[in-house]
Short mmCIF file of C-alpha atoms and ligand atoms in Angstrom, two decimals:
data_model
loop_
_atom_site.label_atom_id
_atom_site.label_comp_id
_atom_site.label_asym_id
_atom_site.label_seq_id
_atom_site.Cartn_x
_atom_site.Cartn_y
_atom_site.Cartn_z
CA MET A 170 158.37 34.58 118.42
CA CYS A 171 157.03 34.01 122.18
CA GLY A 172 153.58 33.73 123.66
CA GLY A 173 153.00 29.90 123.34
CA PHE A 174 151.13 29.89 126.47
CA MET A 175 148.01 31.13 126.77
CA SER A 176 146.28 31.80 130.14
CA TRP A 177 142.67 31.61 130.94
CA ARG A 178 142.31 35.39 130.96
CA SER A 179 143.95 35.61 127.47
CA LEU A 180 141.37 32.94 126.02
CA ALA A 181 138.59 34.20 127.73
CA GLN A 182 139.57 37.63 126.23
CA LEU A 183 139.87 36.32 122.84
CA VAL A 184 136.36 34.64 122.87
CA THR A 185 134.76 38.01 123.53
CA LEU A 186 136.58 39.13 120.23
CA GLY A 187 135.08 36.17 118.27
CA VAL A 188 138.29 33.98 118.41
CA ASP A 189 138.29 30.99 120.31
CA PRO A 190 141.75 29.59 120.39
CA ARG A 191 139.96 26.15 121.74
CA THR A 192 139.04 25.52 118.13
CA LEU A 193 142.39 26.02 116.76
CA GLY A 194 143.18 22.77 118.08
CA GLY A 195 145.69 23.67 120.85
CA HIS A 196 147.18 21.66 123.84
CA ALA A 197 145.34 21.71 127.15
CA VAL A 198 147.26 22.93 130.09
CA ASP A 199 146.04 22.13 133.70
CA HIS A 200 148.84 22.32 136.16
CA LEU A 201 152.55 24.05 136.70
CA LYS A 202 155.48 22.36 137.14
CA LEU A 203 158.34 24.25 138.69
CA PHE A 204 161.70 22.99 138.73
CA THR A 205 164.59 24.61 141.11
CA GLY A 206 167.56 23.28 143.03
CA GLY A 207 167.10 19.68 141.67
CA ARG A 208 163.39 19.62 143.10
CA ALA A 209 160.26 19.78 141.31
CA VAL A 210 156.51 20.76 142.80
CA GLN A 211 153.72 20.70 140.87
CA THR A 212 150.46 22.84 141.62
CA PRO A 213 146.89 23.30 139.24
CA LEU A 214 146.20 26.17 137.59
CA PRO A 215 143.59 28.44 138.66
CA HIS A 216 141.82 27.76 135.47
CA ALA A 217 142.34 25.73 132.16
CA ALA A 218 145.05 27.14 129.75
CA LEU A 219 146.35 26.49 126.41
CA GLY A 220 149.47 25.73 124.27
CA LEU A 221 148.99 27.39 121.15
CA SER A 222 151.74 28.69 118.64
CA ARG A 223 151.82 32.27 117.50
CA HIS A 224 151.52 31.07 113.92
CA ALA A 225 148.25 29.56 114.62
CA LEU A 226 146.48 32.35 116.58
CA ASP A 227 147.94 35.18 114.57
CA THR A 228 146.50 33.67 111.29
CA ALA A 229 143.24 33.06 112.96
CA LEU A 230 143.26 36.81 114.56
CA ARG A 231 144.39 38.29 110.88
CA LYS A 232 141.49 36.56 109.37
CA ALA A 233 139.03 37.47 112.17
CA ALA A 234 139.91 41.54 111.58
CA ILE A 235 139.91 40.93 107.72
CA GLU A 236 136.40 39.14 107.89
CA ALA A 237 135.35 42.17 110.23
CA GLY A 238 136.33 44.79 107.72
CA ALA A 239 139.90 45.73 108.11
CA LYS A 240 142.09 46.13 105.47
CA LEU A 241 145.43 44.41 105.60
CA GLU A 242 148.76 46.51 104.22
CA ILE A 243 152.10 45.39 104.88
CA ASP A 244 155.29 47.64 105.98
CA THR A 245 158.08 48.04 107.65
CA ILE A 246 157.76 50.90 109.67
CA ARG A 247 160.91 53.33 110.50
CA ALA A 248 159.54 55.80 112.40
CA VAL A 249 156.24 56.93 114.10
CA VAL A 250 155.13 60.45 115.06
CA PRO A 251 151.19 61.12 115.91
CA GLY A 252 149.62 61.26 112.32
CA LEU A 253 152.66 59.35 110.20
CA ALA A 254 154.03 56.06 110.32
CA ALA A 255 157.25 56.12 107.83
CA GLY A 256 156.99 53.07 106.17
CA GLN A 257 159.76 51.16 104.24
CA SER A 258 157.61 51.32 100.78
CA GLN A 259 155.83 54.61 101.68
CA ASP A 260 154.46 57.16 104.34
CA TRP A 261 151.13 56.29 106.33
CA HIS A 262 149.14 58.99 107.04
CA ALA A 263 146.23 58.81 109.80
CA GLU A 264 144.64 60.73 112.24
CA THR A 265 145.22 57.72 114.95
CA ILE A 266 148.05 55.47 115.44
CA PHE A 267 147.44 52.13 117.45
CA LEU A 268 151.31 51.15 118.17
CA ALA A 269 151.67 47.49 118.41
CA SER A 270 155.40 46.56 117.12
CA GLY A 271 155.69 44.61 120.35
CA LYS A 272 159.19 43.59 121.30
CA HIS A 273 160.50 46.04 118.65
CA ASP A 274 160.94 49.76 119.39
CA VAL A 275 160.53 52.10 116.03
CA ARG A 276 162.35 55.02 115.88
CA ASP A 277 160.58 58.24 117.76
CA GLN A 278 158.75 56.01 120.21
CA ALA A 279 161.59 53.85 121.78
CA ARG A 280 160.93 52.80 125.40
CA PRO A 281 163.76 53.47 128.02
CA ARG A 282 166.19 50.99 128.47
CA THR A 283 167.85 50.64 132.12
CA ALA A 284 171.55 50.46 132.18
CA GLY A 285 172.86 47.16 133.64
CA ASP A 286 172.12 43.64 133.43
CA PRO A 287 169.19 43.57 130.42
CA ALA A 288 166.91 40.90 129.88
CA LEU A 289 167.24 38.60 126.68
CA GLY A 290 164.74 36.11 125.16
CA LEU A 291 165.55 32.88 123.44
CA ARG A 292 163.26 30.26 121.83
CA LEU A 293 163.48 27.30 120.23
CA ARG A 294 160.83 24.89 118.70
CA LEU A 295 161.20 21.32 119.29
CA PRO A 296 159.36 18.81 117.12
CA ALA A 297 156.63 16.29 118.33
CA SER A 298 158.01 13.43 119.96
CA LEU A 299 156.35 10.55 122.32
CA GLU A 300 159.24 10.95 124.69
CA ARG A 301 158.49 14.49 125.31
CA LYS A 302 154.30 14.15 125.06
CA SER A 303 154.45 11.83 128.07
CA LEU A 304 157.13 14.25 129.98
CA ILE A 305 155.58 17.18 129.68
CA GLY A 306 151.89 16.30 129.44
CA SER A 307 149.46 18.97 129.88
CA ALA A 308 152.05 20.86 132.47
CA ILE A 309 153.33 24.51 131.83
CA GLU A 310 156.96 23.67 133.11
CA LEU A 311 159.03 26.40 134.61
CA HIS A 312 162.67 25.47 134.67
CA LEU A 313 164.73 28.07 137.11
CA PHE A 314 168.09 28.64 136.76
CA ARG A 315 170.67 31.21 138.25
CA GLY A 316 170.06 34.18 136.25
CA GLY A 317 166.53 33.26 134.55
CA TYR A 318 164.24 30.78 133.88
CA ALA A 319 163.15 28.13 130.74
CA GLY A 320 159.19 27.83 129.67
CA ILE A 321 158.24 24.93 128.05
CA VAL A 322 154.81 24.03 126.76
CA LEU A 323 153.02 21.62 124.34
CA GLN A 324 151.43 23.18 121.05
CA GLU A 325 148.69 22.49 118.82
CA ASP A 326 150.75 20.20 116.65
CA GLY A 327 152.83 18.34 119.48
CA SER A 328 155.82 20.59 119.15
CA ALA A 329 157.15 21.99 122.10
CA ASN A 330 157.56 25.66 122.81
CA VAL A 331 160.96 26.17 124.70
CA CYS A 332 161.45 29.96 125.76
CA LEU A 333 164.21 31.28 128.02
CA ALA A 334 164.20 34.95 129.65
CA LEU A 335 167.34 35.51 131.19
CA ARG A 336 169.93 38.13 132.05
CA LYS A 337 172.55 38.80 129.66
CA SER A 338 175.17 37.92 132.24
CA ALA A 339 174.03 34.46 132.39
CA LEU A 340 174.57 34.23 128.64
CA THR A 341 177.78 36.08 129.07
CA ALA A 342 178.94 33.35 131.44
CA ALA A 343 178.24 30.48 129.03
CA GLY A 344 180.61 32.30 126.53
CA SER A 345 177.56 34.32 124.83
CA ASP A 346 176.50 30.99 123.38
CA PRO A 347 173.10 30.12 123.69
CA ARG A 348 173.49 26.58 122.80
CA ARG A 349 176.30 25.97 125.68
CA LEU A 350 173.74 28.03 127.75
CA LEU A 351 171.11 25.30 127.52
CA GLU A 352 173.73 22.53 127.97
CA GLY A 353 174.92 23.86 131.03
CA VAL A 354 171.05 23.98 131.99
CA ALA A 355 170.23 20.60 131.20
CA GLU A 356 173.75 19.33 133.18
CA ARG A 357 172.03 20.76 136.33
CA ASN A 358 168.43 19.39 135.67
CA GLU A 359 167.88 16.19 134.49
CA HIS A 360 164.12 16.26 133.59
CA PHE A 361 165.21 19.59 131.27
CA ALA A 362 167.65 17.49 129.42
CA ALA A 363 165.17 14.62 128.97
CA CYS A 364 162.74 17.44 127.24
CA LEU A 365 165.68 18.62 124.92
CA GLY A 366 166.32 15.10 123.88
CA ASP A 367 168.85 14.35 121.51
CA ASP A 368 167.15 15.96 118.74
CA TRP A 369 167.63 19.82 120.03
CA HIS A 370 170.67 20.65 118.16
CA SER A 371 169.55 20.96 114.97
CA ALA A 372 166.67 23.47 116.13
CA LYS A 373 167.16 26.99 115.44
CA ILE A 374 167.17 29.55 118.34
CA GLU A 375 165.76 32.86 118.15
CA THR A 376 166.75 35.36 120.17
CA ILE A 377 165.58 38.74 121.18
CA GLY A 378 167.67 41.42 123.00
CA ALA A 379 166.99 44.13 126.00
CA VAL A 380 163.44 43.10 126.79
CA PRO A 381 162.44 46.30 129.26
CA TYR A 382 160.15 44.10 131.90
CA GLY A 383 158.30 46.13 134.12
CA TRP A 384 158.00 48.91 131.80
CA ILE A 385 154.48 50.42 131.83
CA ALA A 386 153.56 53.40 129.00
CA GLN A 387 152.16 56.27 131.84
CA ASP A 388 151.27 58.48 129.01
CA THR A 389 151.28 59.21 125.42
CA THR A 390 150.29 62.10 123.13
CA GLN A 391 146.89 62.56 121.01
CA GLY A 392 146.70 60.33 118.05
CA LEU A 393 148.92 57.43 119.10
CA PHE A 394 147.75 54.77 121.51
CA ARG A 395 150.40 52.52 122.80
CA LEU A 396 149.10 48.71 122.74
CA GLY A 397 150.70 45.30 123.63
CA ASP A 398 154.37 45.57 124.82
CA GLN A 399 154.48 49.07 123.88
CA ALA A 400 151.66 49.69 126.93
CA ALA A 401 153.21 47.63 129.15
CA VAL A 402 155.96 44.55 129.44
CA ILE A 403 154.99 41.94 132.14
CA PRO A 404 157.60 39.74 132.69
CA SER A 405 157.27 36.61 130.75
CA LEU A 406 157.45 34.17 134.03
CA ALA A 407 153.85 35.24 134.49
CA GLY A 408 152.85 33.88 130.92
CA GLU A 409 150.04 37.09 130.55
CA GLY A 410 152.03 39.33 127.62
CA MET A 411 149.21 37.86 125.02
CA SER A 412 146.69 39.05 127.57
CA ILE A 413 147.89 42.31 127.98
CA ALA A 414 148.19 42.81 124.40
CA VAL A 415 144.64 41.82 123.79
CA ALA A 416 143.19 43.94 126.93
CA SER A 417 145.07 47.02 125.71
CA GLY A 418 143.64 46.65 122.17
CA ILE A 419 140.19 46.19 123.47
CA MET A 420 140.34 49.23 125.81
CA ALA A 421 141.88 51.23 123.39
CA ALA A 422 138.99 50.69 121.01
CA ARG A 423 136.55 51.35 123.57
CA TYR A 424 138.20 54.81 124.15
CA TRP A 425 139.01 55.43 120.72
CA LEU A 426 134.99 54.94 119.70
CA GLN A 427 133.99 57.39 122.57
CA GLY A 428 136.89 60.05 122.19
CA GLY A 429 138.38 59.34 118.74
CA ALA A 430 142.31 60.31 118.34
CA GLU A 431 142.08 62.85 121.33
CA ALA A 432 141.56 60.10 124.07
CA ALA A 433 144.77 58.37 123.45
CA PRO A 434 146.21 60.04 126.63
CA ALA A 435 143.29 59.34 129.12
CA TYR A 436 143.07 55.60 127.60
CA GLN A 437 146.93 55.22 128.33
CA ARG A 438 146.94 56.46 131.58
CA ALA A 439 143.99 54.18 132.53
CA PHE A 440 145.38 51.51 131.02
CA ALA A 441 148.80 51.87 133.09
CA ALA A 442 146.72 51.99 136.12
CA ARG A 443 145.07 48.38 135.38
CA ALA A 444 148.43 46.74 134.25
CA HIS A 445 150.25 48.10 137.24
CA PRO A 446 149.11 45.44 140.13
CA PRO A 447 149.84 42.36 137.56
CA VAL A 448 153.37 44.01 136.06
CA GLN A 449 154.48 44.81 139.61
CA LEU A 450 153.50 41.46 141.17
CA ALA A 451 155.27 39.84 138.14
CA LYS A 452 158.37 41.64 138.39
CA ALA A 453 158.55 40.53 142.36
CA ALA A 454 158.35 37.18 141.09
CA ARG A 455 160.90 37.37 138.48
CA GLY A 456 163.46 38.99 141.03
CA LEU A 457 163.01 35.96 143.47
CA ALA A 458 162.85 33.23 140.58
CA GLU A 459 166.50 34.74 139.35
CA ARG A 460 168.33 34.67 142.80
CA ARG A 461 169.21 31.75 144.85
CA LEU A 462 167.37 32.64 147.61
CA GLY A 463 164.04 32.23 145.64
CA HIS A 464 165.27 28.73 144.09
CA LEU A 465 165.66 27.52 147.73
CA VAL A 466 162.41 28.95 149.37
CA ALA A 467 160.04 28.54 145.91
CA PRO A 468 159.84 24.69 146.48
CA VAL A 469 159.26 24.73 150.24
CA VAL A 470 156.63 27.23 150.26
CA ALA A 471 155.19 25.29 147.22
CA SER A 472 154.79 22.37 149.05
CA LEU A 473 153.66 23.90 152.06
CA ALA A 474 151.05 25.89 150.57
CA PRO A 475 150.68 24.94 147.15
CA GLY A 476 147.77 27.05 147.07
CA LEU A 477 149.92 29.96 147.56
CA LEU A 478 151.31 29.22 143.90
CA THR A 479 148.17 29.02 142.36
CA LYS A 480 146.80 32.60 143.87
CA LEU A 481 150.00 33.66 142.63
CA ALA A 482 149.10 32.89 139.08
CA GLU A 483 145.94 34.39 139.46
CA ARG A 484 146.73 37.76 140.73
CA CYS A 485 149.46 38.17 137.82
CA ARG A 486 146.16 38.18 135.37
CA ILE A 487 145.24 41.42 134.18
CA ASP A 488 141.17 42.17 134.61
CA LEU A 489 139.53 43.80 132.19
CA ALA A 490 136.08 42.76 134.10
CA ARG A 491 137.05 44.75 136.59
CA PRO A 492 134.73 47.87 136.70
CA GLU A 493 136.67 50.63 135.34
CA ALA A 494 135.83 54.04 135.47
CA SER A 495 133.71 55.21 132.12
CA PRO A 496 136.05 56.56 129.66
CA PRO A 497 135.32 60.29 129.87
CA ALA A 498 133.89 61.80 127.16
CA CYS A 499 136.08 63.82 125.13
CA THR A 500 135.61 66.97 123.12
CA LYS A 501 137.27 69.48 121.30
CA ALA A 502 136.32 72.06 124.34
CA ARG A 503 137.51 69.58 126.86
CA PRO A 504 139.99 67.15 125.48
CA CYS A 505 140.74 64.01 127.43
C1 FAD B 99 161.31 34.51 126.07
C2 FAD B 99 159.37 35.20 126.47
C3 FAD B 99 158.76 34.05 126.69
C4 FAD B 99 157.30 34.62 126.75
N1 FAD B 99 156.17 33.88 126.72
C5 FAD B 99 155.25 34.31 126.69
C6 FAD B 99 153.96 33.33 127.26
O1 FAD B 99 154.11 31.71 126.88
N2 FAD B 99 152.60 33.62 126.92
C7 FAD B 99 152.37 35.01 127.05
O2 FAD B 99 151.17 35.37 126.94
N3 FAD B 99 153.19 35.92 126.81
C8 FAD B 99 154.54 35.41 126.77
N4 FAD B 99 155.19 36.19 126.35
C9 FAD B 99 155.10 38.01 125.96
C10 FAD B 99 154.63 37.96 124.88
O3 FAD B 99 155.36 37.53 123.61
C11 FAD B 99 154.28 39.83 124.41
O4 FAD B 99 153.94 40.18 125.69
C12 FAD B 99 153.15 39.47 123.57
O5 FAD B 99 153.65 38.94 122.24
C13 FAD B 99 152.91 41.29 123.26
O6 FAD B 99 152.41 41.23 122.23
P1 FAD B 99 152.24 42.41 120.63
O7 FAD B 99 151.49 42.51 120.07
O8 FAD B 99 152.29 43.65 121.50
O9 FAD B 99 153.78 42.25 120.36
P2 FAD B 99 154.62 41.02 119.22
O10 FAD B 99 153.77 39.88 119.55
O11 FAD B 99 155.65 40.93 119.53
O12 FAD B 99 154.12 41.76 117.86
C14 FAD B 99 154.35 42.92 117.29
C15 FAD B 99 154.41 42.50 115.81
O13 FAD B 99 154.76 43.66 115.36
C16 FAD B 99 155.44 43.83 114.15
N5 FAD B 99 156.57 44.70 114.31
C17 FAD B 99 157.24 45.08 114.84
N6 FAD B 99 158.17 45.87 114.54
C18 FAD B 99 157.70 46.40 113.40
C19 FAD B 99 157.74 47.23 112.48
N7 FAD B 99 158.94 48.18 112.84
N8 FAD B 99 157.12 47.15 111.20
C20 FAD B 99 156.04 46.79 111.11
N9 FAD B 99 155.86 45.50 111.72
C21 FAD B 99 156.76 45.83 112.97
C22 FAD B 99 156.18 42.40 114.62
O14 FAD B 99 156.70 41.53 113.39
C23 FAD B 99 155.23 41.50 115.14
O15 FAD B 99 154.27 41.17 113.93
C24 FAD B 99 157.16 36.18 126.72
C25 FAD B 99 157.90 37.16 125.96
C26 FAD B 99 159.13 36.41 126.28
C27 FAD B 99 160.59 37.64 125.78
#
């Protein structure tokens, strides 16, 4: 449901796979606008990004995979153990399983949840309008509020993708009603209210519960490669989740080609090391963005040193181009 903002790193990685999202008619994004405490600051992004719906991207990826020889079967998987994905329609047996169920956990492979105040995601799509086009333009907008943020970006058809990541307590404070929460944010933020317009009441609000932001799979068992959000969950404020998903797929494929099913643990450890710096930085940024202190400090820092936000945006990217220790040759005698 999320991932409308495609970072320059996501774009570059997809191009290496033969899918250029820029040919899918995405909306050009070149700067970040940060709204907090009644103030707005803006800063250019280090490189060009794109607003593109998941529908457009996923359709293109599926087509490219089939053209490359993949066979597509559709089922709902109930549980996964090495060698077996137990589906609703049948059991799927394979020496290697690439687990990419994203935000949703499957039985026997659930990611740990910490107690306390879990993170939630909300999303709504607003129809194209001239007013929103002129308000949002080529920005990725981040609106900070107590306990979370809302991101807004225009997509290929002019529609606006509005995604919120917030603490459960922020929703509870709004009577556990996403519409009241949005009204509350709009009351304190004129620009956000203008972006919502009058037609948002009829938009469907999708929700996702208990997102384990910051979690990284440090290890796995042979035959089970964890990808995307099942490998590392970067706080969505960074707009890098799609890039992590693609990067993990590319890296897992490299390890598998070299070492087969046995290479899964070595891949997982190497990917964890690569994901660690951007995930940690995004976690720190999220921590600040949720707090009053962060709301006070962010606009001051951004106006005194605008380059700092740009640097932060760059540092939150996963870098596969950086030379990695080459995957070890795995053999039966010397498993990875
Ligand atoms: C509020 C919010 C906003 C975000 N905004 C952005 C953004 O702007 N840019 C960005 O780059 N990232 C963003 N992210 C992060 C991004 O959405 C994820 O990191 C990314 O989608 C992960 O890709 P994935 O392939 O691992 O999982 P997903 O994209 O979640 O895909 C998982 C797929 O598996 C399927 N599936 C799940 N369970 C099963 C099952 N049991 N059986 C069969 N199929 C199953 C699902 O239907 C889905 O098709 C955001 C996240 C949130 C929560």
